[in-house]
mmCIF file of C-alpha atoms in Angstrom:
data_model
loop_
_atom_site.group_PDB
_atom_site.id
_atom_site.type_symbol
_atom_site.label_atom_id
_atom_site.label_comp_id
_atom_site.label_asym_id
_atom_site.label_seq_id
_atom_site.Cartn_x
_atom_site.Cartn_y
_atom_site.Cartn_z
ATOM 1 C CA MET X 1 15.978 9.661 13.498
ATOM 2 C CA ILE X 2 18.543 7.362 12.694
ATOM 3 C CA SER X 3 20.087 6.076 15.963
ATOM 4 C CA SER X 4 23.106 5.679 14.570
ATOM 5 C CA LEU X 5 24.951 5.075 11.174
ATOM 6 C CA THR X 6 28.612 4.004 10.302
ATOM 7 C CA PHE X 7 29.584 3.905 6.932
ATOM 8 C CA LEU X 8 33.480 3.085 5.069
ATOM 9 C CA SER X 9 34.118 4.381 1.925
ATOM 10 C CA LYS X 10 36.938 4.873 -0.346
ATOM 11 C CA GLY X 11 36.909 7.404 -2.944
ATOM 12 C CA PRO X 12 34.234 9.578 -3.936
ATOM 13 C CA GLN X 13 31.454 7.112 -3.368
ATOM 14 C CA ALA X 14 31.012 7.987 0.506
ATOM 15 C CA PHE X 15 27.061 7.690 0.716
ATOM 16 C CA LEU X 16 25.892 10.365 2.733
ATOM 17 C CA VAL X 17 22.418 10.909 4.783
ATOM 18 C CA ARG X 18 21.205 13.817 7.045
ATOM 19 C CA ALA X 19 21.310 12.299 10.633
ATOM 20 C CA GLN X 20 22.701 12.736 14.057
ATOM 21 C CA ALA X 21 24.783 10.108 13.452
ATOM 22 C CA SER X 22 28.402 8.988 14.424
ATOM 23 C CA ARG X 23 30.485 7.923 11.397
ATOM 24 C CA GLU X 24 33.924 6.294 10.388
ATOM 25 C CA ILE X 25 35.752 6.753 7.630
ATOM 26 C CA THR X 26 38.789 4.364 6.642
ATOM 27 C CA THR X 27 40.451 3.041 3.493
ATOM 28 C CA GLY X 28 38.294 -0.329 2.403
ATOM 29 C CA ARG X 29 35.396 -1.356 0.774
ATOM 30 C CA LEU X 30 32.227 0.647 0.892
ATOM 31 C CA LYS X 31 30.616 -0.476 4.466
ATOM 32 C CA MET X 32 27.390 0.967 6.112
ATOM 33 C CA GLU X 33 25.458 0.212 9.023
ATOM 34 C CA LEU X 34 22.320 1.791 10.412
ATOM 35 C CA THR X 35 21.041 1.016 13.898
ATOM 36 C CA VAL X 36 17.349 1.960 14.570
ATOM 37 C CA THR X 37 14.410 1.406 17.053
ATOM 38 C CA GLN X 38 12.965 -2.244 16.441
ATOM 39 C CA PRO X 39 10.170 -2.226 13.951
ATOM 40 C CA ASP X 40 6.547 -3.218 14.433
ATOM 41 C CA ASP X 41 4.879 -4.886 11.642
ATOM 42 C CA TRP X 42 1.218 -2.988 11.350
ATOM 43 C CA HIS X 43 -0.644 -5.227 8.706
ATOM 44 C CA LEU X 44 0.564 -9.337 9.058
ATOM 45 C CA HIS X 45 -0.735 -12.543 8.002
ATOM 46 C CA LEU X 46 0.394 -15.370 10.256
ATOM 47 C CA ARG X 47 -2.451 -18.401 8.688
ATOM 48 C CA ASP X 48 -2.540 -21.098 11.091
ATOM 49 C CA GLY X 49 -1.518 -25.003 11.877
ATOM 50 C CA ASP X 50 1.559 -26.009 10.075
ATOM 51 C CA LEU X 51 1.937 -22.740 7.671
ATOM 52 C CA LEU X 52 1.878 -20.529 11.191
ATOM 53 C CA LYS X 53 4.544 -22.338 12.856
ATOM 54 C CA ALA X 54 6.677 -22.088 9.575
ATOM 55 C CA VAL X 55 6.370 -18.214 8.893
ATOM 56 C CA VAL X 56 5.755 -16.869 12.558
ATOM 57 C CA ALA X 57 10.070 -17.248 13.173
ATOM 58 C CA HIS X 58 10.676 -14.737 9.981
ATOM 59 C CA THR X 59 8.924 -11.617 11.547
ATOM 60 C CA THR X 60 10.172 -12.020 15.125
ATOM 61 C CA ASN X 61 13.471 -11.928 14.117
ATOM 62 C CA HIS X 62 12.928 -8.434 13.484
ATOM 63 C CA PHE X 63 9.908 -6.861 14.529
ATOM 64 C CA GLY X 64 8.769 -6.536 18.002
ATOM 65 C CA ARG X 65 4.829 -6.576 17.037
ATOM 66 C CA ALA X 66 2.584 -7.101 14.515
ATOM 67 C CA ILE X 67 -0.947 -6.513 14.129
ATOM 68 C CA VAL X 68 -2.427 -9.758 13.200
ATOM 69 C CA MET X 69 -4.857 -10.087 10.354
ATOM 70 C CA PRO X 70 -8.131 -12.346 11.128
ATOM 71 C CA ASN X 71 -8.550 -13.735 7.571
ATOM 72 C CA LEU X 72 -8.301 -17.210 8.856
ATOM 73 C CA LYS X 73 -11.199 -20.321 7.947
ATOM 74 C CA PRO X 74 -13.616 -19.478 9.789
ATOM 75 C CA PRO X 75 -13.001 -16.193 10.706
ATOM 76 C CA ILE X 76 -11.955 -14.239 13.806
ATOM 77 C CA THR X 77 -15.342 -12.802 14.329
ATOM 78 C CA THR X 78 -15.643 -12.733 18.336
ATOM 79 C CA THR X 79 -13.396 -11.804 21.126
ATOM 80 C CA ALA X 80 -12.888 -15.360 22.041
ATOM 81 C CA ALA X 81 -11.492 -16.559 19.254
ATOM 82 C CA ALA X 82 -9.172 -13.962 19.041
ATOM 83 C CA VAL X 83 -7.782 -15.049 22.318
ATOM 84 C CA SER X 84 -7.428 -18.270 21.072
ATOM 85 C CA TYR X 85 -5.579 -17.060 17.423
ATOM 86 C CA GLN X 86 -3.262 -15.146 20.217
ATOM 87 C CA GLN X 87 -2.311 -18.603 21.897
ATOM 88 C CA SER X 88 -1.858 -20.156 19.457
ATOM 89 C CA ILE X 89 0.897 -17.771 17.587
ATOM 90 C CA LEU X 90 2.459 -17.771 21.158
ATOM 91 C CA GLU X 91 3.038 -21.105 21.509
ATOM 92 C CA ALA X 92 4.511 -21.306 17.732
ATOM 93 C CA LEU X 93 7.106 -18.855 18.986
ATOM 94 C CA PRO X 94 10.616 -19.499 19.036
ATOM 95 C CA SER X 95 11.941 -19.802 22.053
ATOM 96 C CA ASN X 96 12.821 -16.834 24.191
ATOM 97 C CA SER X 97 11.009 -14.925 21.593
ATOM 98 C CA ASP X 98 9.397 -11.737 23.318
ATOM 99 C CA PHE X 99 7.377 -11.142 20.268
ATOM 100 C CA THR X 100 3.794 -9.721 21.052
ATOM 101 C CA PRO X 101 0.836 -10.051 18.188
ATOM 102 C CA LEU X 102 -1.735 -7.576 18.234
ATOM 103 C CA MET X 103 -5.016 -9.311 17.941
ATOM 104 C CA THR X 104 -7.810 -7.787 15.419
ATOM 105 C CA LEU X 105 -11.472 -8.374 14.973
ATOM 106 C CA TYR X 106 -13.331 -9.678 11.494
ATOM 107 C CA LEU X 107 -15.804 -6.940 11.050
ATOM 108 C CA THR X 108 -19.109 -8.579 9.533
ATOM 109 C CA ASP X 109 -22.673 -6.959 9.191
ATOM 110 C CA ASN X 110 -23.663 -8.821 12.036
ATOM 111 C CA THR X 111 -20.461 -7.847 14.670
ATOM 112 C CA SER X 112 -22.438 -6.001 17.769
ATOM 113 C CA PRO X 113 -21.494 -2.941 19.571
ATOM 114 C CA GLU X 114 -21.362 -5.450 22.758
ATOM 115 C CA GLU X 115 -18.203 -7.242 20.748
ATOM 116 C CA ILE X 116 -16.583 -4.235 20.724
ATOM 117 C CA LYS X 117 -16.808 -3.431 24.193
ATOM 118 C CA LEU X 118 -15.824 -7.050 24.598
ATOM 119 C CA ALA X 119 -12.654 -6.791 22.628
ATOM 120 C CA LYS X 120 -11.277 -3.572 23.847
ATOM 121 C CA ARG X 121 -11.682 -5.026 27.477
ATOM 122 C CA SER X 122 -9.949 -8.212 26.465
ATOM 123 C CA GLY X 123 -6.725 -6.160 25.903
ATOM 124 C CA VAL X 124 -5.386 -8.214 23.124
ATOM 125 C CA ILE X 125 -7.622 -6.649 20.238
ATOM 126 C CA PHE X 126 -6.250 -3.400 19.032
ATOM 127 C CA GLY X 127 -8.467 -2.856 15.825
ATOM 128 C CA VAL X 128 -11.609 -4.471 13.622
ATOM 129 C CA LYS X 129 -10.762 -5.346 10.223
ATOM 130 C CA LEU X 130 -13.187 -4.022 7.632
ATOM 131 C CA TYR X 131 -12.681 -6.603 4.279
ATOM 132 C CA PRO X 132 -15.471 -5.848 1.677
ATOM 133 C CA ALA X 133 -17.407 -8.769 0.623
ATOM 134 C CA GLY X 134 -15.586 -10.732 -2.160
ATOM 135 C CA ALA X 135 -12.062 -8.264 -1.963
ATOM 136 C CA THR X 136 -9.372 -10.224 -1.153
ATOM 137 C CA THR X 137 -8.401 -13.876 0.407
ATOM 138 C CA ASN X 138 -10.777 -15.193 2.904
ATOM 139 C CA SER X 139 -13.356 -12.269 2.671
ATOM 140 C CA GLN X 140 -16.421 -14.044 1.787
ATOM 141 C CA ASP X 141 -17.342 -12.977 5.206
ATOM 142 C CA GLY X 142 -17.183 -9.927 4.790
ATOM 143 C CA VAL X 143 -18.975 -6.475 5.044
ATOM 144 C CA THR X 144 -22.100 -5.513 2.592
ATOM 145 C CA ASP X 145 -23.245 -2.768 3.822
ATOM 146 C CA LEU X 146 -20.868 -0.317 5.922
ATOM 147 C CA LEU X 147 -23.391 2.836 6.289
ATOM 148 C CA GLY X 148 -26.308 0.836 7.204
ATOM 149 C CA LYS X 149 -25.622 -2.146 9.075
ATOM 150 C CA CYS X 150 -22.281 -1.999 10.596
ATOM 151 C CA PHE X 151 -23.141 2.009 11.417
ATOM 152 C CA PRO X 152 -23.726 0.873 15.278
ATOM 153 C CA VAL X 153 -20.269 -0.664 15.609
ATOM 154 C CA LEU X 154 -18.755 1.975 14.066
ATOM 155 C CA GLU X 155 -20.490 4.823 16.494
ATOM 156 C CA GLU X 156 -19.043 2.063 19.073
ATOM 157 C CA MET X 157 -15.612 1.956 18.277
ATOM 158 C CA VAL X 158 -15.455 5.728 18.513
ATOM 159 C CA GLU X 159 -16.543 5.469 21.741
ATOM 160 C CA GLN X 160 -14.008 2.808 22.612
ATOM 161 C CA ASN X 161 -11.204 4.269 20.637
ATOM 162 C CA MET X 162 -11.150 1.307 18.843
ATOM 163 C CA PRO X 163 -9.299 1.985 15.255
ATOM 164 C CA LEU X 164 -10.789 0.365 11.881
ATOM 165 C CA LEU X 165 -9.053 -1.080 9.743
ATOM 166 C CA VAL X 166 -9.639 -0.789 6.261
ATOM 167 C CA HIS X 167 -9.071 -2.876 2.890
ATOM 168 C CA GLY X 168 -9.974 0.098 0.407
ATOM 169 C CA GLU X 169 -11.590 -1.570 -2.462
ATOM 170 C CA VAL X 170 -14.702 -2.066 -3.459
ATOM 171 C CA THR X 171 -15.712 -5.101 -5.639
ATOM 172 C CA ASP X 172 -18.751 -4.029 -7.922
ATOM 173 C CA PRO X 173 -17.728 -6.111 -10.913
ATOM 174 C CA GLU X 174 -18.472 -3.185 -13.110
ATOM 175 C CA VAL X 175 -15.467 -1.048 -11.565
ATOM 176 C CA ASP X 176 -11.838 -1.735 -13.326
ATOM 177 C CA ILE X 177 -9.317 -3.421 -10.168
ATOM 178 C CA PHE X 178 -7.195 -0.926 -11.015
ATOM 179 C CA ASP X 179 -9.447 1.478 -10.077
ATOM 180 C CA ARG X 180 -11.378 -0.189 -7.202
ATOM 181 C CA GLU X 181 -8.957 1.782 -4.522
ATOM 182 C CA LYS X 182 -10.857 5.146 -5.465
ATOM 183 C CA VAL X 183 -14.018 4.538 -5.960
ATOM 184 C CA PHE X 184 -13.714 3.125 -2.406
ATOM 185 C CA ILE X 185 -12.189 6.270 -1.291
ATOM 186 C CA ASP X 186 -15.220 8.348 -2.925
ATOM 187 C CA THR X 187 -17.844 5.769 -2.304
ATOM 188 C CA PHE X 188 -17.406 4.907 0.971
ATOM 189 C CA LEU X 189 -13.870 6.342 3.231
ATOM 190 C CA GLN X 190 -14.927 10.155 2.181
ATOM 191 C CA PRO X 191 -18.727 9.812 3.634
ATOM 192 C CA LEU X 192 -17.581 7.925 6.585
ATOM 193 C CA ILE X 193 -15.529 10.536 7.892
ATOM 194 C CA GLN X 194 -17.569 13.063 7.259
ATOM 195 C CA LYS X 195 -20.426 10.830 9.281
ATOM 196 C CA LEU X 196 -17.785 9.864 11.814
ATOM 197 C CA PRO X 197 -14.592 12.787 12.150
ATOM 198 C CA LYS X 198 -13.570 10.938 15.189
ATOM 199 C CA LEU X 199 -13.246 7.125 14.010
ATOM 200 C CA LYS X 200 -9.528 6.373 14.018
ATOM 201 C CA ILE X 201 -9.053 4.674 10.329
ATOM 202 C CA VAL X 202 -5.864 2.998 8.533
ATOM 203 C CA MET X 203 -6.385 2.729 5.441
ATOM 204 C CA GLU X 204 -3.982 -0.724 5.036
ATOM 205 C CA HIS X 205 -1.683 -1.245 1.934
ATOM 206 C CA ILE X 206 -2.499 1.898 -0.444
ATOM 207 C CA THR X 207 -1.411 1.647 -3.740
ATOM 208 C CA THR X 208 -2.384 4.937 -5.764
ATOM 209 C CA LEU X 209 -1.527 8.626 -6.090
ATOM 210 C CA ASP X 210 -5.416 9.062 -5.189
ATOM 211 C CA ALA X 211 -5.038 6.917 -1.860
ATOM 212 C CA VAL X 212 -1.703 9.072 -0.601
ATOM 213 C CA ARG X 213 -3.921 12.438 -1.481
ATOM 214 C CA PHE X 214 -6.795 11.266 0.325
ATOM 215 C CA ILE X 215 -4.578 10.635 3.109
ATOM 216 C CA GLU X 216 -2.561 13.861 3.211
ATOM 217 C CA SER X 217 -5.925 15.575 3.132
ATOM 218 C CA CYS X 218 -6.860 14.110 6.426
ATOM 219 C CA LYS X 219 -6.491 14.949 10.539
ATOM 220 C CA GLU X 220 -3.288 13.941 11.814
ATOM 221 C CA GLY X 221 -3.409 11.141 14.274
ATOM 222 C CA SER X 222 -7.179 10.273 12.792
ATOM 223 C CA VAL X 223 -6.865 8.402 9.617
ATOM 224 C CA ALA X 224 -3.511 6.997 8.739
ATOM 225 C CA ALA X 225 -2.158 4.397 5.841
ATOM 226 C CA THR X 226 0.068 1.058 6.160
ATOM 227 C CA VAL X 227 2.702 0.899 3.236
ATOM 228 C CA THR X 228 4.004 -2.350 2.090
ATOM 229 C CA PRO X 229 6.990 -3.506 0.590
ATOM 230 C CA GLN X 230 6.017 -4.297 -3.013
ATOM 231 C CA HIS X 231 4.105 -1.128 -3.547
ATOM 232 C CA LEU X 232 6.819 0.170 -3.010
ATOM 233 C CA ILE X 233 9.412 -1.414 -5.305
ATOM 234 C CA LEU X 234 7.190 -2.763 -8.083
ATOM 235 C CA ASN X 235 4.676 -1.694 -10.175
ATOM 236 C CA ARG X 236 2.250 -3.571 -12.638
ATOM 237 C CA ASN X 237 4.765 -4.837 -15.137
ATOM 238 C CA SER X 238 6.182 -7.048 -12.636
ATOM 239 C CA LEU X 239 2.804 -9.041 -12.761
ATOM 240 C CA PHE X 240 4.077 -9.962 -16.412
ATOM 241 C CA GLN X 241 7.514 -9.151 -16.923
ATOM 242 C CA GLY X 242 8.833 -12.884 -18.632
ATOM 243 C CA GLY X 243 5.715 -14.071 -18.848
ATOM 244 C CA LEU X 244 2.806 -14.552 -15.849
ATOM 245 C CA GLN X 245 4.977 -13.848 -12.500
ATOM 246 C CA PRO X 246 2.244 -15.632 -9.843
ATOM 247 C CA HIS X 247 4.440 -14.740 -6.488
ATOM 248 C CA ASN X 248 3.861 -10.741 -7.703
ATOM 249 C CA TYR X 249 0.268 -11.343 -7.412
ATOM 250 C CA CYS X 250 -1.473 -9.700 -4.839
ATOM 251 C CA LEU X 251 -4.479 -7.453 -3.643
ATOM 252 C CA PRO X 252 -5.023 -4.421 -4.141
ATOM 253 C CA VAL X 253 -3.197 -5.441 -7.214
ATOM 254 C CA LEU X 254 0.131 -3.379 -8.292
ATOM 255 C CA LYS X 255 -0.639 -0.577 -10.139
ATOM 256 C CA ARG X 256 1.124 1.975 -12.584
ATOM 257 C CA GLU X 257 4.613 3.372 -12.291
ATOM 258 C CA ILE X 258 2.722 7.136 -11.503
ATOM 259 C CA HIS X 259 1.064 5.501 -8.369
ATOM 260 C CA ARG X 260 4.296 3.869 -7.608
ATOM 261 C CA LYS X 261 6.536 6.849 -7.105
ATOM 262 C CA ALA X 262 3.835 8.392 -5.196
ATOM 263 C CA ILE X 263 3.392 6.039 -2.842
ATOM 264 C CA VAL X 264 7.674 6.771 -2.200
ATOM 265 C CA SER X 265 7.356 10.379 -2.155
ATOM 266 C CA ALA X 266 4.768 10.105 0.728
ATOM 267 C CA VAL X 267 6.387 7.840 3.082
ATOM 268 C CA THR X 268 9.832 9.314 2.275
ATOM 269 C CA SER X 269 8.196 12.519 2.784
ATOM 270 C CA GLY X 270 8.746 12.383 7.113
ATOM 271 C CA SER X 271 5.290 12.645 7.006
ATOM 272 C CA LYS X 272 3.825 10.760 10.461
ATOM 273 C CA LYS X 273 0.820 9.042 8.362
ATOM 274 C CA PHE X 274 2.520 6.408 7.097
ATOM 275 C CA PHE X 275 3.899 3.489 8.549
ATOM 276 C CA LEU X 276 5.325 0.278 7.873
ATOM 277 C CA GLY X 277 2.863 -2.436 7.385
ATOM 278 C CA THR X 278 3.922 -5.965 5.007
ATOM 279 C CA ASP X 279 0.723 -7.405 4.264
ATOM 280 C CA SER X 280 3.030 -10.298 4.003
ATOM 281 C CA ALA X 281 0.837 -12.883 2.986
ATOM 282 C CA PRO X 282 2.108 -16.842 3.015
ATOM 283 C CA HIS X 283 0.626 -19.283 0.496
ATOM 284 C CA GLU X 284 1.825 -22.745 -0.583
ATOM 285 C CA ARG X 285 3.655 -22.906 -3.769
ATOM 286 C CA LYS X 286 0.478 -25.027 -5.442
ATOM 287 C CA ARG X 287 -1.802 -22.429 -4.326
ATOM 288 C CA LYS X 288 0.202 -19.753 -6.214
ATOM 289 C CA GLU X 289 0.742 -21.894 -9.051
ATOM 290 C CA CYS X 290 -2.499 -22.599 -10.317
ATOM 291 C CA PRO X 291 -4.967 -21.625 -12.518
ATOM 292 C CA CYS X 292 -6.757 -20.214 -9.890
ATOM 293 C CA GLY X 293 -3.999 -18.872 -7.914
ATOM 294 C CA CYS X 294 -3.967 -17.289 -4.603
ATOM 295 C CA ALA X 295 -3.432 -13.125 -4.148
ATOM 296 C CA GLY X 296 -0.576 -12.455 -1.679
ATOM 297 C CA ILE X 297 3.335 -12.144 -1.392
ATOM 298 C CA TYR X 298 4.965 -13.501 1.250
ATOM 299 C CA ASN X 299 7.696 -10.840 2.079
ATOM 300 C CA SER X 300 8.509 -11.059 6.015
ATOM 301 C CA PRO X 301 12.228 -12.276 5.224
ATOM 302 C CA VAL X 302 12.723 -9.895 2.574
ATOM 303 C CA ALA X 303 10.851 -6.566 4.108
ATOM 304 C CA LEU X 304 13.541 -4.780 6.131
ATOM 305 C CA SER X 305 15.879 -5.209 3.617
ATOM 306 C CA ILE X 306 13.093 -3.586 0.700
ATOM 307 C CA TYR X 307 12.168 -0.523 2.816
ATOM 308 C CA ALA X 308 15.970 0.728 3.554
ATOM 309 C CA GLN X 309 16.713 -0.100 -0.192
ATOM 310 C CA ILE X 310 13.868 1.757 -0.772
ATOM 311 C CA PHE X 311 14.961 4.993 1.372
ATOM 312 C CA GLU X 312 18.485 5.280 0.465
ATOM 313 C CA GLN X 313 17.485 5.696 -3.089
ATOM 314 C CA ALA X 314 15.531 8.462 -2.313
ATOM 315 C CA GLY X 315 18.167 9.913 -0.183
ATOM 316 C CA ALA X 316 15.858 9.398 2.649
ATOM 317 C CA LEU X 317 17.707 7.115 5.230
ATOM 318 C CA ASP X 318 17.658 9.734 7.972
ATOM 319 C CA LYS X 319 13.459 9.183 7.628
ATOM 320 C CA LEU X 320 13.485 5.626 7.792
ATOM 321 C CA GLU X 321 13.161 5.078 11.505
ATOM 322 C CA ALA X 322 10.415 6.992 11.617
ATOM 323 C CA PHE X 323 8.602 5.189 9.279
ATOM 324 C CA THR X 324 9.728 1.766 10.535
ATOM 325 C CA SER X 325 9.897 1.983 14.210
ATOM 326 C CA PHE X 326 7.535 5.272 15.642
ATOM 327 C CA ASN X 327 4.442 6.083 13.626
ATOM 328 C CA GLY X 328 2.603 2.833 13.972
ATOM 329 C CA PRO X 329 2.727 2.925 17.479
ATOM 330 C CA ASP X 330 2.608 6.606 17.956
ATOM 331 C CA PHE X 331 -0.896 6.409 15.858
ATOM 332 C CA TYR X 332 -1.963 3.461 17.744
ATOM 333 C CA GLY X 333 -1.155 4.933 21.246
ATOM 334 C CA LEU X 334 1.865 2.411 21.814
ATOM 335 C CA PRO X 335 5.038 2.849 23.589
ATOM 336 C CA ARG X 336 8.057 2.983 20.939
ATOM 337 C CA ASN X 337 10.147 -0.720 21.308
ATOM 338 C CA THR X 338 13.304 0.136 23.371
ATOM 339 C CA SER X 339 15.235 -2.667 21.683
ATOM 340 C CA LYS X 340 17.453 -1.748 18.603
ATOM 341 C CA ILE X 341 18.199 -3.458 15.246
ATOM 342 C CA THR X 342 20.974 -2.915 12.743
ATOM 343 C CA LEU X 343 20.625 -3.037 8.894
ATOM 344 C CA SER X 344 24.251 -3.543 7.561
ATOM 345 C CA LYS X 345 24.733 -2.571 3.560
ATOM 346 C CA THR X 346 25.572 -6.443 2.676
ATOM 347 C CA THR X 347 24.786 -8.345 -0.017
ATOM 348 C CA TRP X 348 22.870 -11.297 0.882
ATOM 349 C CA THR X 349 20.825 -13.736 -1.561
ATOM 350 C CA VAL X 350 17.314 -14.579 -0.736
ATOM 351 C CA PRO X 351 16.323 -18.515 -0.132
ATOM 352 C CA GLU X 352 14.280 -20.105 -3.188
ATOM 353 C CA SER X 353 12.218 -21.397 -0.842
ATOM 354 C CA TYR X 354 11.158 -22.137 2.379
ATOM 355 C CA LYS X 355 9.999 -25.677 2.837
ATOM 356 C CA PHE X 356 7.632 -26.371 5.621
ATOM 357 C CA ALA X 357 5.084 -29.624 6.677
ATOM 358 C CA SER X 358 2.410 -29.309 3.522
ATOM 359 C CA GLY X 359 4.790 -27.755 1.237
ATOM 360 C CA GLU X 360 6.851 -24.707 0.428
ATOM 361 C CA ILE X 361 6.807 -21.284 0.115
ATOM 362 C CA ILE X 362 8.726 -18.829 -2.092
ATOM 363 C CA PRO X 363 9.295 -15.964 -0.516
ATOM 364 C CA MET X 364 9.821 -12.241 -2.317
ATOM 365 C CA PHE X 365 12.350 -11.397 -4.585
ATOM 366 C CA ALA X 366 13.356 -15.508 -4.282
ATOM 367 C CA GLY X 367 16.785 -16.189 -5.196
ATOM 368 C CA GLN X 368 17.611 -12.617 -5.809
ATOM 369 C CA THR X 369 20.429 -10.624 -4.375
ATOM 370 C CA LEU X 370 19.505 -7.805 -1.742
ATOM 371 C CA ASP X 371 21.958 -5.084 -0.530
ATOM 372 C CA TRP X 372 20.471 -4.316 3.302
ATOM 373 C CA LEU X 373 21.229 -7.282 5.560
ATOM 374 C CA PRO X 374 18.809 -6.667 9.040
ATOM 375 C CA SER X 375 20.059 -7.909 12.345
ATOM 376 C CA ALA X 376 18.355 -9.513 15.094
ATOM 377 C CA ALA X 377 16.572 -7.585 17.809
ATOM 378 C CA SER X 378 19.291 -6.592 20.704
#
């Protein structure tokens, strides 16, 4: 439920939401503010080195916590490496930040059940990430035999109540790239939940109607999904309008409009099975605009603005707070944040780029105007 809503309107253009809210109406131009519990980002790439230092503040400005992906070079495959990576993130935080990075392990065919026990005891690791080998950026060390070599580890994860965070795509070159999510569900996820019904699973960055139907068919509290801003607002036409658009290229790739609409309907329905996960993935500009451009959209600076826009367009602003701030911590068994942020219906222009020591990063919707402006947490 939205904590508070204020809007000022003139004439018939007042925007109405179903919520417990305080309202103030005066003459003047339209103005609206939403105050919600501080959100968390349940799927985030922070990288390391100079890139980490360049991007981390864009997350900490608005989010209280984030599940940090482990696909570095080399990948974060051990508890010791995760603890070290967390320390690097903490050292890169802006002064006076109380942001908490929630760490993950990178699952391989050689991960041991003992490592899962160590991860749980560490108190800093909150999930194990499944990358099918070759599925996305830095996934070459990923899993090749999920239901075989990895099964003892998955059984231990049930014992430790450690969620499996899934990049849900097959990598078989015979499968069309636009069908890889559906085939993964049919080939791996359905058999997995049948074999281990008590394993907690997050299907990350879902992109299809098939994934929506799968998540909706699963038991609440056992299987959930994160949803990115790009998969809510863009379809695959966005890859090619006005020429090839490398900064709209991500994996899983953008899909047809029918799939985008299905995901919007799911997240704005009020279902507790869907929550915010940006999959914000910064790459230096030269690595995006090249003959073999990297997959990934850098959306941390604009994510909350886009989510608010989507929920507004769906007439579901009263459901935004649960999606951004409640469903994620509830699924992970963590307390909800106590701080608040305010989103104002105020136009602002996204910077053309963010410069750092090694180059520059192009954000999602660079140079464009957005309608919602989030405040810093308070």
